[in-house]
Amino acid sequence: MYRFLLTPRWWGINVFVLLAIPFCIFMGSWQLGRFEDRVQDHRTADEKVSSDQQDAARPLAELLPVDKETSGEQATATGRYGKQLLVPDRELDGERGYYVLTMLRTDDAKALPVVRGWLPGDADAAKAPAAPAGEVTVTGALQASESPGSDGVSAAGGLPAGQTAAISAASLVNLVPYEVYDAWVTLAEAGAGMTAVPAKAPQDTGLDLKAFQNLGYTGEWFVFAGFVVFMWFRLLRREVEFAQDAELGLAEERTSEPAEEARTSSSPMA
C-alpha cells in the first residue's frame, strides 16, 4: 500500500520535508536567540546606567565619541552657560513636560548641551530658571545625540523659537551660533524648582520594536515547520486512501463514470 513512497514524486516530497523542517527550526531558534540577546542587552544596559551613577566622573574629552560603553558614564566639563532652549513633549514618571536645555561653552570654543532639569506642563521660557552666571563645572551622565522619531523623541517640525524637538548636534547647529558636541549631558542634580532627568540606556539595547519582531519571527518559523509536517501527513493520507480505493476497484469506477457520461451526452437525442 505504501509502495508509492518509492516513486520519484514522493522522493522529491520527502527530501523537501526533510530539508524544510530543520531549516525552519534553525531559523526559529536563531530568531529566538536574537530576542534573548536583546533582553540580556536591556538588562545589562539598565544595570550599567545604575552603576555608572556611582562611578567617579571623568573629563568629557576622555569619553568621546559616545558609544555603548561610554553612554551613561559620569562626565565633567567646565565652561560658561550660553543660549538656553526648551525641549517640549517629554514625559517623566508618566507626566508630560519639557526639558530645560542650556549650552555650556567650553574652552575649546565648542558647546555642550546640558539638560539642567525637567518641568511639568507646556514649554514656557518664562518658567525656566536662568542658568548660573560665570564659569561653572558641570557633572552628569553622558548621552548620545538623539534621533528624531525614536524612543519618545518627537519628529515634529515648526516649533516656536527657542525650542528643539531633539537633542542632537544636527538639530542644534541651526539654533546656536557655535559648534556643538555630538553628545549631551543630563545633570544628576537639577536646578532650583526642576526635576533631574535620569540617564537613558544606549539605543538598540532595549526591548524595542525590533526585539518583539524577533519574537514574532520565532513563532512564524515554528509555525512553518508545523505546517510542513501537516501538509506531508495530509498528502500521505490522501495517497493511502487513493491506494485503498484502487485495491477495492473504486478508483477504476470513478475514472470510468466520467467517460460513460461523456458518451451519453454526445449521443443524438431520440
mmCIF file of C-alpha atoms in Angstrom, residues 20-244:
data_model
loop_
_atom_site.group_PDB
_atom_site.id
_atom_site.type_symbol
_atom_site.label_atom_id
_atom_site.label_comp_id
_atom_site.label_asym_id
_atom_site.label_seq_id
_atom_site.Cartn_x
_atom_site.Cartn_y
_atom_site.Cartn_z
ATOM 1 C CA ALA A 20 12.476 22.246 5.243
ATOM 2 C CA ILE A 21 11.784 21.168 8.839
ATOM 3 C CA PRO A 22 15.385 21.523 10.150
ATOM 4 C CA PHE A 23 15.743 24.814 8.280
ATOM 5 C CA CYS A 24 12.574 26.245 9.878
ATOM 6 C CA ILE A 25 13.660 25.052 13.321
ATOM 7 C CA PHE A 26 17.126 26.549 12.840
ATOM 8 C CA MET A 27 15.720 29.918 11.733
ATOM 9 C CA GLY A 28 13.206 29.944 14.596
ATOM 10 C CA SER A 29 15.944 29.145 17.112
ATOM 11 C CA TRP A 30 18.161 31.872 15.639
ATOM 12 C CA GLN A 31 15.403 34.485 15.914
ATOM 13 C CA LEU A 32 14.706 33.355 19.494
ATOM 14 C CA GLY A 33 18.406 33.751 20.258
ATOM 15 C CA ARG A 34 18.337 37.279 18.859
ATOM 16 C CA PHE A 35 15.389 38.122 21.132
ATOM 17 C CA GLU A 36 17.152 36.663 24.178
ATOM 18 C CA ASP A 37 20.290 38.664 23.313
ATOM 19 C CA ARG A 38 18.246 41.867 23.206
ATOM 20 C CA VAL A 39 16.657 41.007 26.568
ATOM 21 C CA GLN A 40 20.119 40.477 28.042
ATOM 22 C CA ASP A 41 21.391 43.715 26.475
ATOM 23 C CA HIS A 42 18.425 45.514 28.030
ATOM 24 C CA ARG A 43 19.219 44.134 31.487
ATOM 25 C CA THR A 44 22.918 44.871 31.133
ATOM 26 C CA ALA A 45 22.243 48.426 29.937
ATOM 27 C CA ASP A 46 19.896 49.130 32.863
ATOM 28 C CA GLU A 47 22.450 47.754 35.315
ATOM 29 C CA LYS A 48 25.174 49.851 33.692
ATOM 30 C CA VAL A 49 23.115 53.045 33.967
ATOM 31 C CA SER A 50 22.655 52.400 37.695
ATOM 32 C CA SER A 51 26.301 51.521 38.322
ATOM 33 C CA ASP A 52 27.615 54.479 36.285
ATOM 34 C CA GLN A 53 25.915 56.870 38.691
ATOM 35 C CA GLN A 54 28.227 55.632 41.448
ATOM 36 C CA ASP A 55 31.424 55.930 39.381
ATOM 37 C CA ALA A 56 33.764 58.893 39.585
ATOM 38 C CA ALA A 57 33.290 61.491 36.862
ATOM 39 C CA ARG A 58 35.848 61.722 34.077
ATOM 40 C CA PRO A 59 36.681 64.627 31.774
ATOM 41 C CA LEU A 60 34.395 64.901 28.765
ATOM 42 C CA ALA A 61 37.239 64.536 26.269
ATOM 43 C CA GLU A 62 38.111 61.062 27.619
ATOM 44 C CA LEU A 63 34.595 59.739 26.941
ATOM 45 C CA LEU A 64 34.110 60.924 23.373
ATOM 46 C CA PRO A 65 32.865 59.760 20.977
ATOM 47 C CA VAL A 66 29.846 58.338 22.772
ATOM 48 C CA ASP A 67 29.245 54.606 22.299
ATOM 49 C CA LYS A 68 27.543 51.803 24.225
ATOM 50 C CA GLU A 69 30.461 51.652 26.646
ATOM 51 C CA THR A 70 30.682 55.348 27.482
ATOM 52 C CA SER A 71 26.958 56.174 27.290
ATOM 53 C CA GLY A 72 25.660 56.819 30.805
ATOM 54 C CA GLU A 73 29.118 57.406 32.291
ATOM 55 C CA GLN A 74 29.602 60.399 34.558
ATOM 56 C CA ALA A 75 31.297 63.218 32.649
ATOM 57 C CA THR A 76 32.574 66.564 33.819
ATOM 58 C CA ALA A 77 33.119 69.747 31.817
ATOM 59 C CA THR A 78 33.966 73.362 32.599
ATOM 60 C CA GLY A 79 32.735 76.456 30.784
ATOM 61 C CA ARG A 80 30.162 79.215 30.751
ATOM 62 C CA TYR A 81 26.475 78.778 30.079
ATOM 63 C CA GLY A 82 25.199 80.333 26.887
ATOM 64 C CA LYS A 83 21.944 80.051 24.969
ATOM 65 C CA GLN A 84 19.050 78.267 26.635
ATOM 66 C CA LEU A 85 16.460 76.162 24.767
ATOM 67 C CA LEU A 86 13.412 74.123 25.723
ATOM 68 C CA VAL A 87 12.675 70.546 24.636
ATOM 69 C CA PRO A 88 8.871 70.099 24.692
ATOM 70 C CA ASP A 89 6.728 66.954 24.978
ATOM 71 C CA ARG A 90 8.993 64.976 27.293
ATOM 72 C CA GLU A 91 7.493 62.609 29.847
ATOM 73 C CA LEU A 92 8.880 61.907 33.285
ATOM 74 C CA ASP A 93 7.200 59.448 35.650
ATOM 75 C CA GLY A 94 4.160 59.414 33.376
ATOM 76 C CA GLU A 95 3.711 63.191 33.417
ATOM 77 C CA ARG A 96 4.106 65.404 30.361
ATOM 78 C CA GLY A 97 6.531 68.306 30.485
ATOM 79 C CA TYR A 98 9.724 69.707 28.955
ATOM 80 C CA TYR A 99 13.483 69.740 29.388
ATOM 81 C CA VAL A 100 15.465 72.887 30.134
ATOM 82 C CA LEU A 101 18.500 72.633 27.847
ATOM 83 C CA THR A 102 21.383 75.079 28.219
ATOM 84 C CA MET A 103 24.505 75.221 26.071
ATOM 85 C CA LEU A 104 27.775 75.098 28.010
ATOM 86 C CA ARG A 105 30.544 76.866 26.071
ATOM 87 C CA THR A 106 33.841 75.180 26.879
ATOM 88 C CA ASP A 107 37.414 76.405 26.458
ATOM 89 C CA ASP A 108 37.756 74.755 23.034
ATOM 90 C CA ALA A 109 35.053 77.076 21.621
ATOM 91 C CA LYS A 110 32.512 74.267 21.343
ATOM 92 C CA ALA A 111 29.194 73.982 23.181
ATOM 93 C CA LEU A 112 27.993 71.014 25.232
ATOM 94 C CA PRO A 113 24.199 70.620 25.502
ATOM 95 C CA VAL A 114 23.324 70.277 29.186
ATOM 96 C CA VAL A 115 19.876 69.213 30.385
ATOM 97 C CA ARG A 116 19.609 71.084 33.668
ATOM 98 C CA GLY A 117 16.233 69.618 34.584
ATOM 99 C CA TRP A 118 12.577 68.934 33.742
ATOM 100 C CA LEU A 119 9.445 70.990 34.334
ATOM 101 C CA PRO A 120 5.792 69.884 34.007
ATOM 102 C CA GLY A 121 3.276 71.320 31.546
ATOM 103 C CA ASP A 122 3.714 73.140 28.261
ATOM 104 C CA ALA A 123 7.108 74.565 27.372
ATOM 105 C CA ASP A 124 7.317 78.089 28.802
ATOM 106 C CA ALA A 125 10.562 80.047 28.718
ATOM 107 C CA ALA A 126 9.299 82.360 31.473
ATOM 108 C CA LYS A 127 9.104 79.441 33.905
ATOM 109 C CA ALA A 128 12.535 78.011 33.092
ATOM 110 C CA PRO A 129 15.147 79.102 35.666
ATOM 111 C CA ALA A 130 18.069 81.069 34.309
ATOM 112 C CA ALA A 131 21.431 79.356 34.169
ATOM 113 C CA PRO A 132 24.156 80.308 36.678
ATOM 114 C CA ALA A 133 26.461 83.080 35.530
ATOM 115 C CA GLY A 134 30.227 82.877 35.337
ATOM 116 C CA GLU A 135 32.433 79.841 34.954
ATOM 117 C CA VAL A 136 30.889 76.588 36.139
ATOM 118 C CA THR A 137 31.881 72.927 36.257
ATOM 119 C CA VAL A 138 29.050 70.503 35.496
ATOM 120 C CA THR A 139 28.838 66.799 36.216
ATOM 121 C CA GLY A 140 26.260 64.469 34.718
ATOM 122 C CA ALA A 141 25.507 61.356 32.723
ATOM 123 C CA LEU A 142 26.851 61.405 29.180
ATOM 124 C CA GLN A 143 24.292 60.667 26.447
ATOM 125 C CA ALA A 144 24.479 60.124 22.694
ATOM 126 C CA SER A 145 22.717 62.512 20.317
ATOM 127 C CA GLU A 146 19.038 61.708 19.902
ATOM 128 C CA SER A 147 17.392 60.574 16.688
ATOM 129 C CA PRO A 148 14.052 62.256 15.872
ATOM 130 C CA GLY A 149 11.162 59.804 15.860
ATOM 131 C CA SER A 150 12.745 57.241 18.178
ATOM 132 C CA ASP A 151 12.469 56.459 21.904
ATOM 133 C CA GLY A 152 9.936 59.182 22.651
ATOM 134 C CA VAL A 153 11.802 61.853 20.678
ATOM 135 C CA SER A 154 9.400 63.969 18.657
ATOM 136 C CA ALA A 155 9.985 64.346 14.925
ATOM 137 C CA ALA A 156 7.623 67.308 14.623
ATOM 138 C CA GLY A 157 8.880 70.454 12.978
ATOM 139 C CA GLY A 158 7.775 74.059 13.066
ATOM 140 C CA LEU A 159 8.432 74.564 16.771
ATOM 141 C CA PRO A 160 8.416 78.078 18.246
ATOM 142 C CA ALA A 161 11.688 79.958 18.529
ATOM 143 C CA GLY A 162 13.795 78.794 21.455
ATOM 144 C CA GLN A 163 12.636 75.158 21.236
ATOM 145 C CA THR A 164 14.076 71.993 19.733
ATOM 146 C CA ALA A 165 12.485 68.581 19.289
ATOM 147 C CA ALA A 166 15.700 66.563 19.577
ATOM 148 C CA ILE A 167 18.918 66.969 21.491
ATOM 149 C CA SER A 168 21.441 66.363 18.737
ATOM 150 C CA ALA A 169 24.281 68.210 17.083
ATOM 151 C CA ALA A 170 22.447 68.054 13.753
ATOM 152 C CA SER A 171 19.388 69.816 15.216
ATOM 153 C CA LEU A 172 21.182 72.323 17.439
ATOM 154 C CA VAL A 173 23.747 73.516 14.886
ATOM 155 C CA ASN A 174 20.985 75.539 13.213
ATOM 156 C CA LEU A 175 19.810 77.061 16.504
ATOM 157 C CA VAL A 176 23.057 78.229 18.122
ATOM 158 C CA PRO A 177 25.924 80.305 16.689
ATOM 159 C CA TYR A 178 28.713 77.897 17.676
ATOM 160 C CA GLU A 179 29.872 74.337 17.074
ATOM 161 C CA VAL A 180 28.116 71.676 19.149
ATOM 162 C CA TYR A 181 29.439 68.449 20.639
ATOM 163 C CA ASP A 182 27.880 65.277 19.244
ATOM 164 C CA ALA A 183 26.745 64.376 22.768
ATOM 165 C CA TRP A 184 24.878 65.846 25.729
ATOM 166 C CA VAL A 185 24.822 65.620 29.499
ATOM 167 C CA THR A 186 21.950 65.339 31.952
ATOM 168 C CA LEU A 187 22.775 66.701 35.393
ATOM 169 C CA ALA A 188 22.411 64.416 38.384
ATOM 170 C CA GLU A 189 21.236 67.375 40.476
ATOM 171 C CA ALA A 190 18.713 69.662 38.787
ATOM 172 C CA GLY A 191 18.495 73.393 39.226
ATOM 173 C CA ALA A 192 16.077 75.054 41.602
ATOM 174 C CA GLY A 193 12.456 74.014 41.082
ATOM 175 C CA MET A 194 13.325 71.416 38.430
ATOM 176 C CA THR A 195 13.461 67.608 38.460
ATOM 177 C CA ALA A 196 16.630 65.812 37.392
ATOM 178 C CA VAL A 197 16.284 63.845 34.141
ATOM 179 C CA PRO A 198 17.546 60.249 34.540
ATOM 180 C CA ALA A 199 20.030 58.883 32.043
ATOM 181 C CA LYS A 200 18.741 56.596 29.291
ATOM 182 C CA ALA A 201 20.214 53.314 28.142
ATOM 183 C CA PRO A 202 22.012 53.433 24.761
ATOM 184 C CA GLN A 203 19.965 52.888 21.615
ATOM 185 C CA ASP A 204 19.467 49.318 20.361
ATOM 186 C CA THR A 205 19.848 47.910 23.890
ATOM 187 C CA GLY A 206 16.202 47.952 24.958
ATOM 188 C CA LEU A 207 13.055 45.915 24.390
ATOM 189 C CA ASP A 208 12.048 47.933 21.349
ATOM 190 C CA LEU A 209 10.050 47.031 18.248
ATOM 191 C CA LYS A 210 12.989 45.128 16.761
ATOM 192 C CA ALA A 211 13.128 42.829 19.785
ATOM 193 C CA PHE A 212 9.454 41.912 19.517
ATOM 194 C CA GLN A 213 9.841 41.456 15.757
ATOM 195 C CA ASN A 214 12.449 38.793 16.519
ATOM 196 C CA LEU A 215 9.993 37.109 18.858
ATOM 197 C CA GLY A 216 7.257 37.248 16.204
ATOM 198 C CA TYR A 217 9.577 35.765 13.563
ATOM 199 C CA THR A 218 10.400 32.965 16.005
ATOM 200 C CA GLY A 219 6.742 31.964 16.147
ATOM 201 C CA GLU A 220 6.367 32.214 12.371
ATOM 202 C CA TRP A 221 9.266 29.844 11.658
ATOM 203 C CA PHE A 222 7.972 27.226 14.102
ATOM 204 C CA VAL A 223 4.501 27.542 12.571
ATOM 205 C CA PHE A 224 6.045 26.979 9.124
ATOM 206 C CA ALA A 225 7.706 23.798 10.427
ATOM 207 C CA GLY A 226 4.386 22.548 11.780
ATOM 208 C CA PHE A 227 2.638 23.432 8.524
ATOM 209 C CA VAL A 228 5.163 21.376 6.507
ATOM 210 C CA VAL A 229 4.540 18.345 8.730
ATOM 211 C CA PHE A 230 0.762 18.851 8.496
ATOM 212 C CA MET A 231 0.823 19.030 4.683
ATOM 213 C CA TRP A 232 3.037 15.930 4.457
ATOM 214 C CA PHE A 233 0.604 13.881 6.557
ATOM 215 C CA ARG A 234 -2.328 15.237 4.571
ATOM 216 C CA LEU A 235 -0.753 14.242 1.254
ATOM 217 C CA LEU A 236 0.206 10.848 2.688
ATOM 218 C CA ARG A 237 -3.333 10.195 3.918
ATOM 219 C CA ARG A 238 -4.802 11.226 0.582
ATOM 220 C CA GLU A 239 -2.408 8.911 -1.274
ATOM 221 C CA VAL A 240 -3.219 5.993 1.065
ATOM 222 C CA GLU A 241 -6.961 6.498 0.583
ATOM 223 C CA PHE A 242 -6.477 6.539 -3.185
ATOM 224 C CA ALA A 243 -4.447 3.305 -2.975
ATOM 225 C CA GLN A 244 -7.167 1.665 -0.863
#
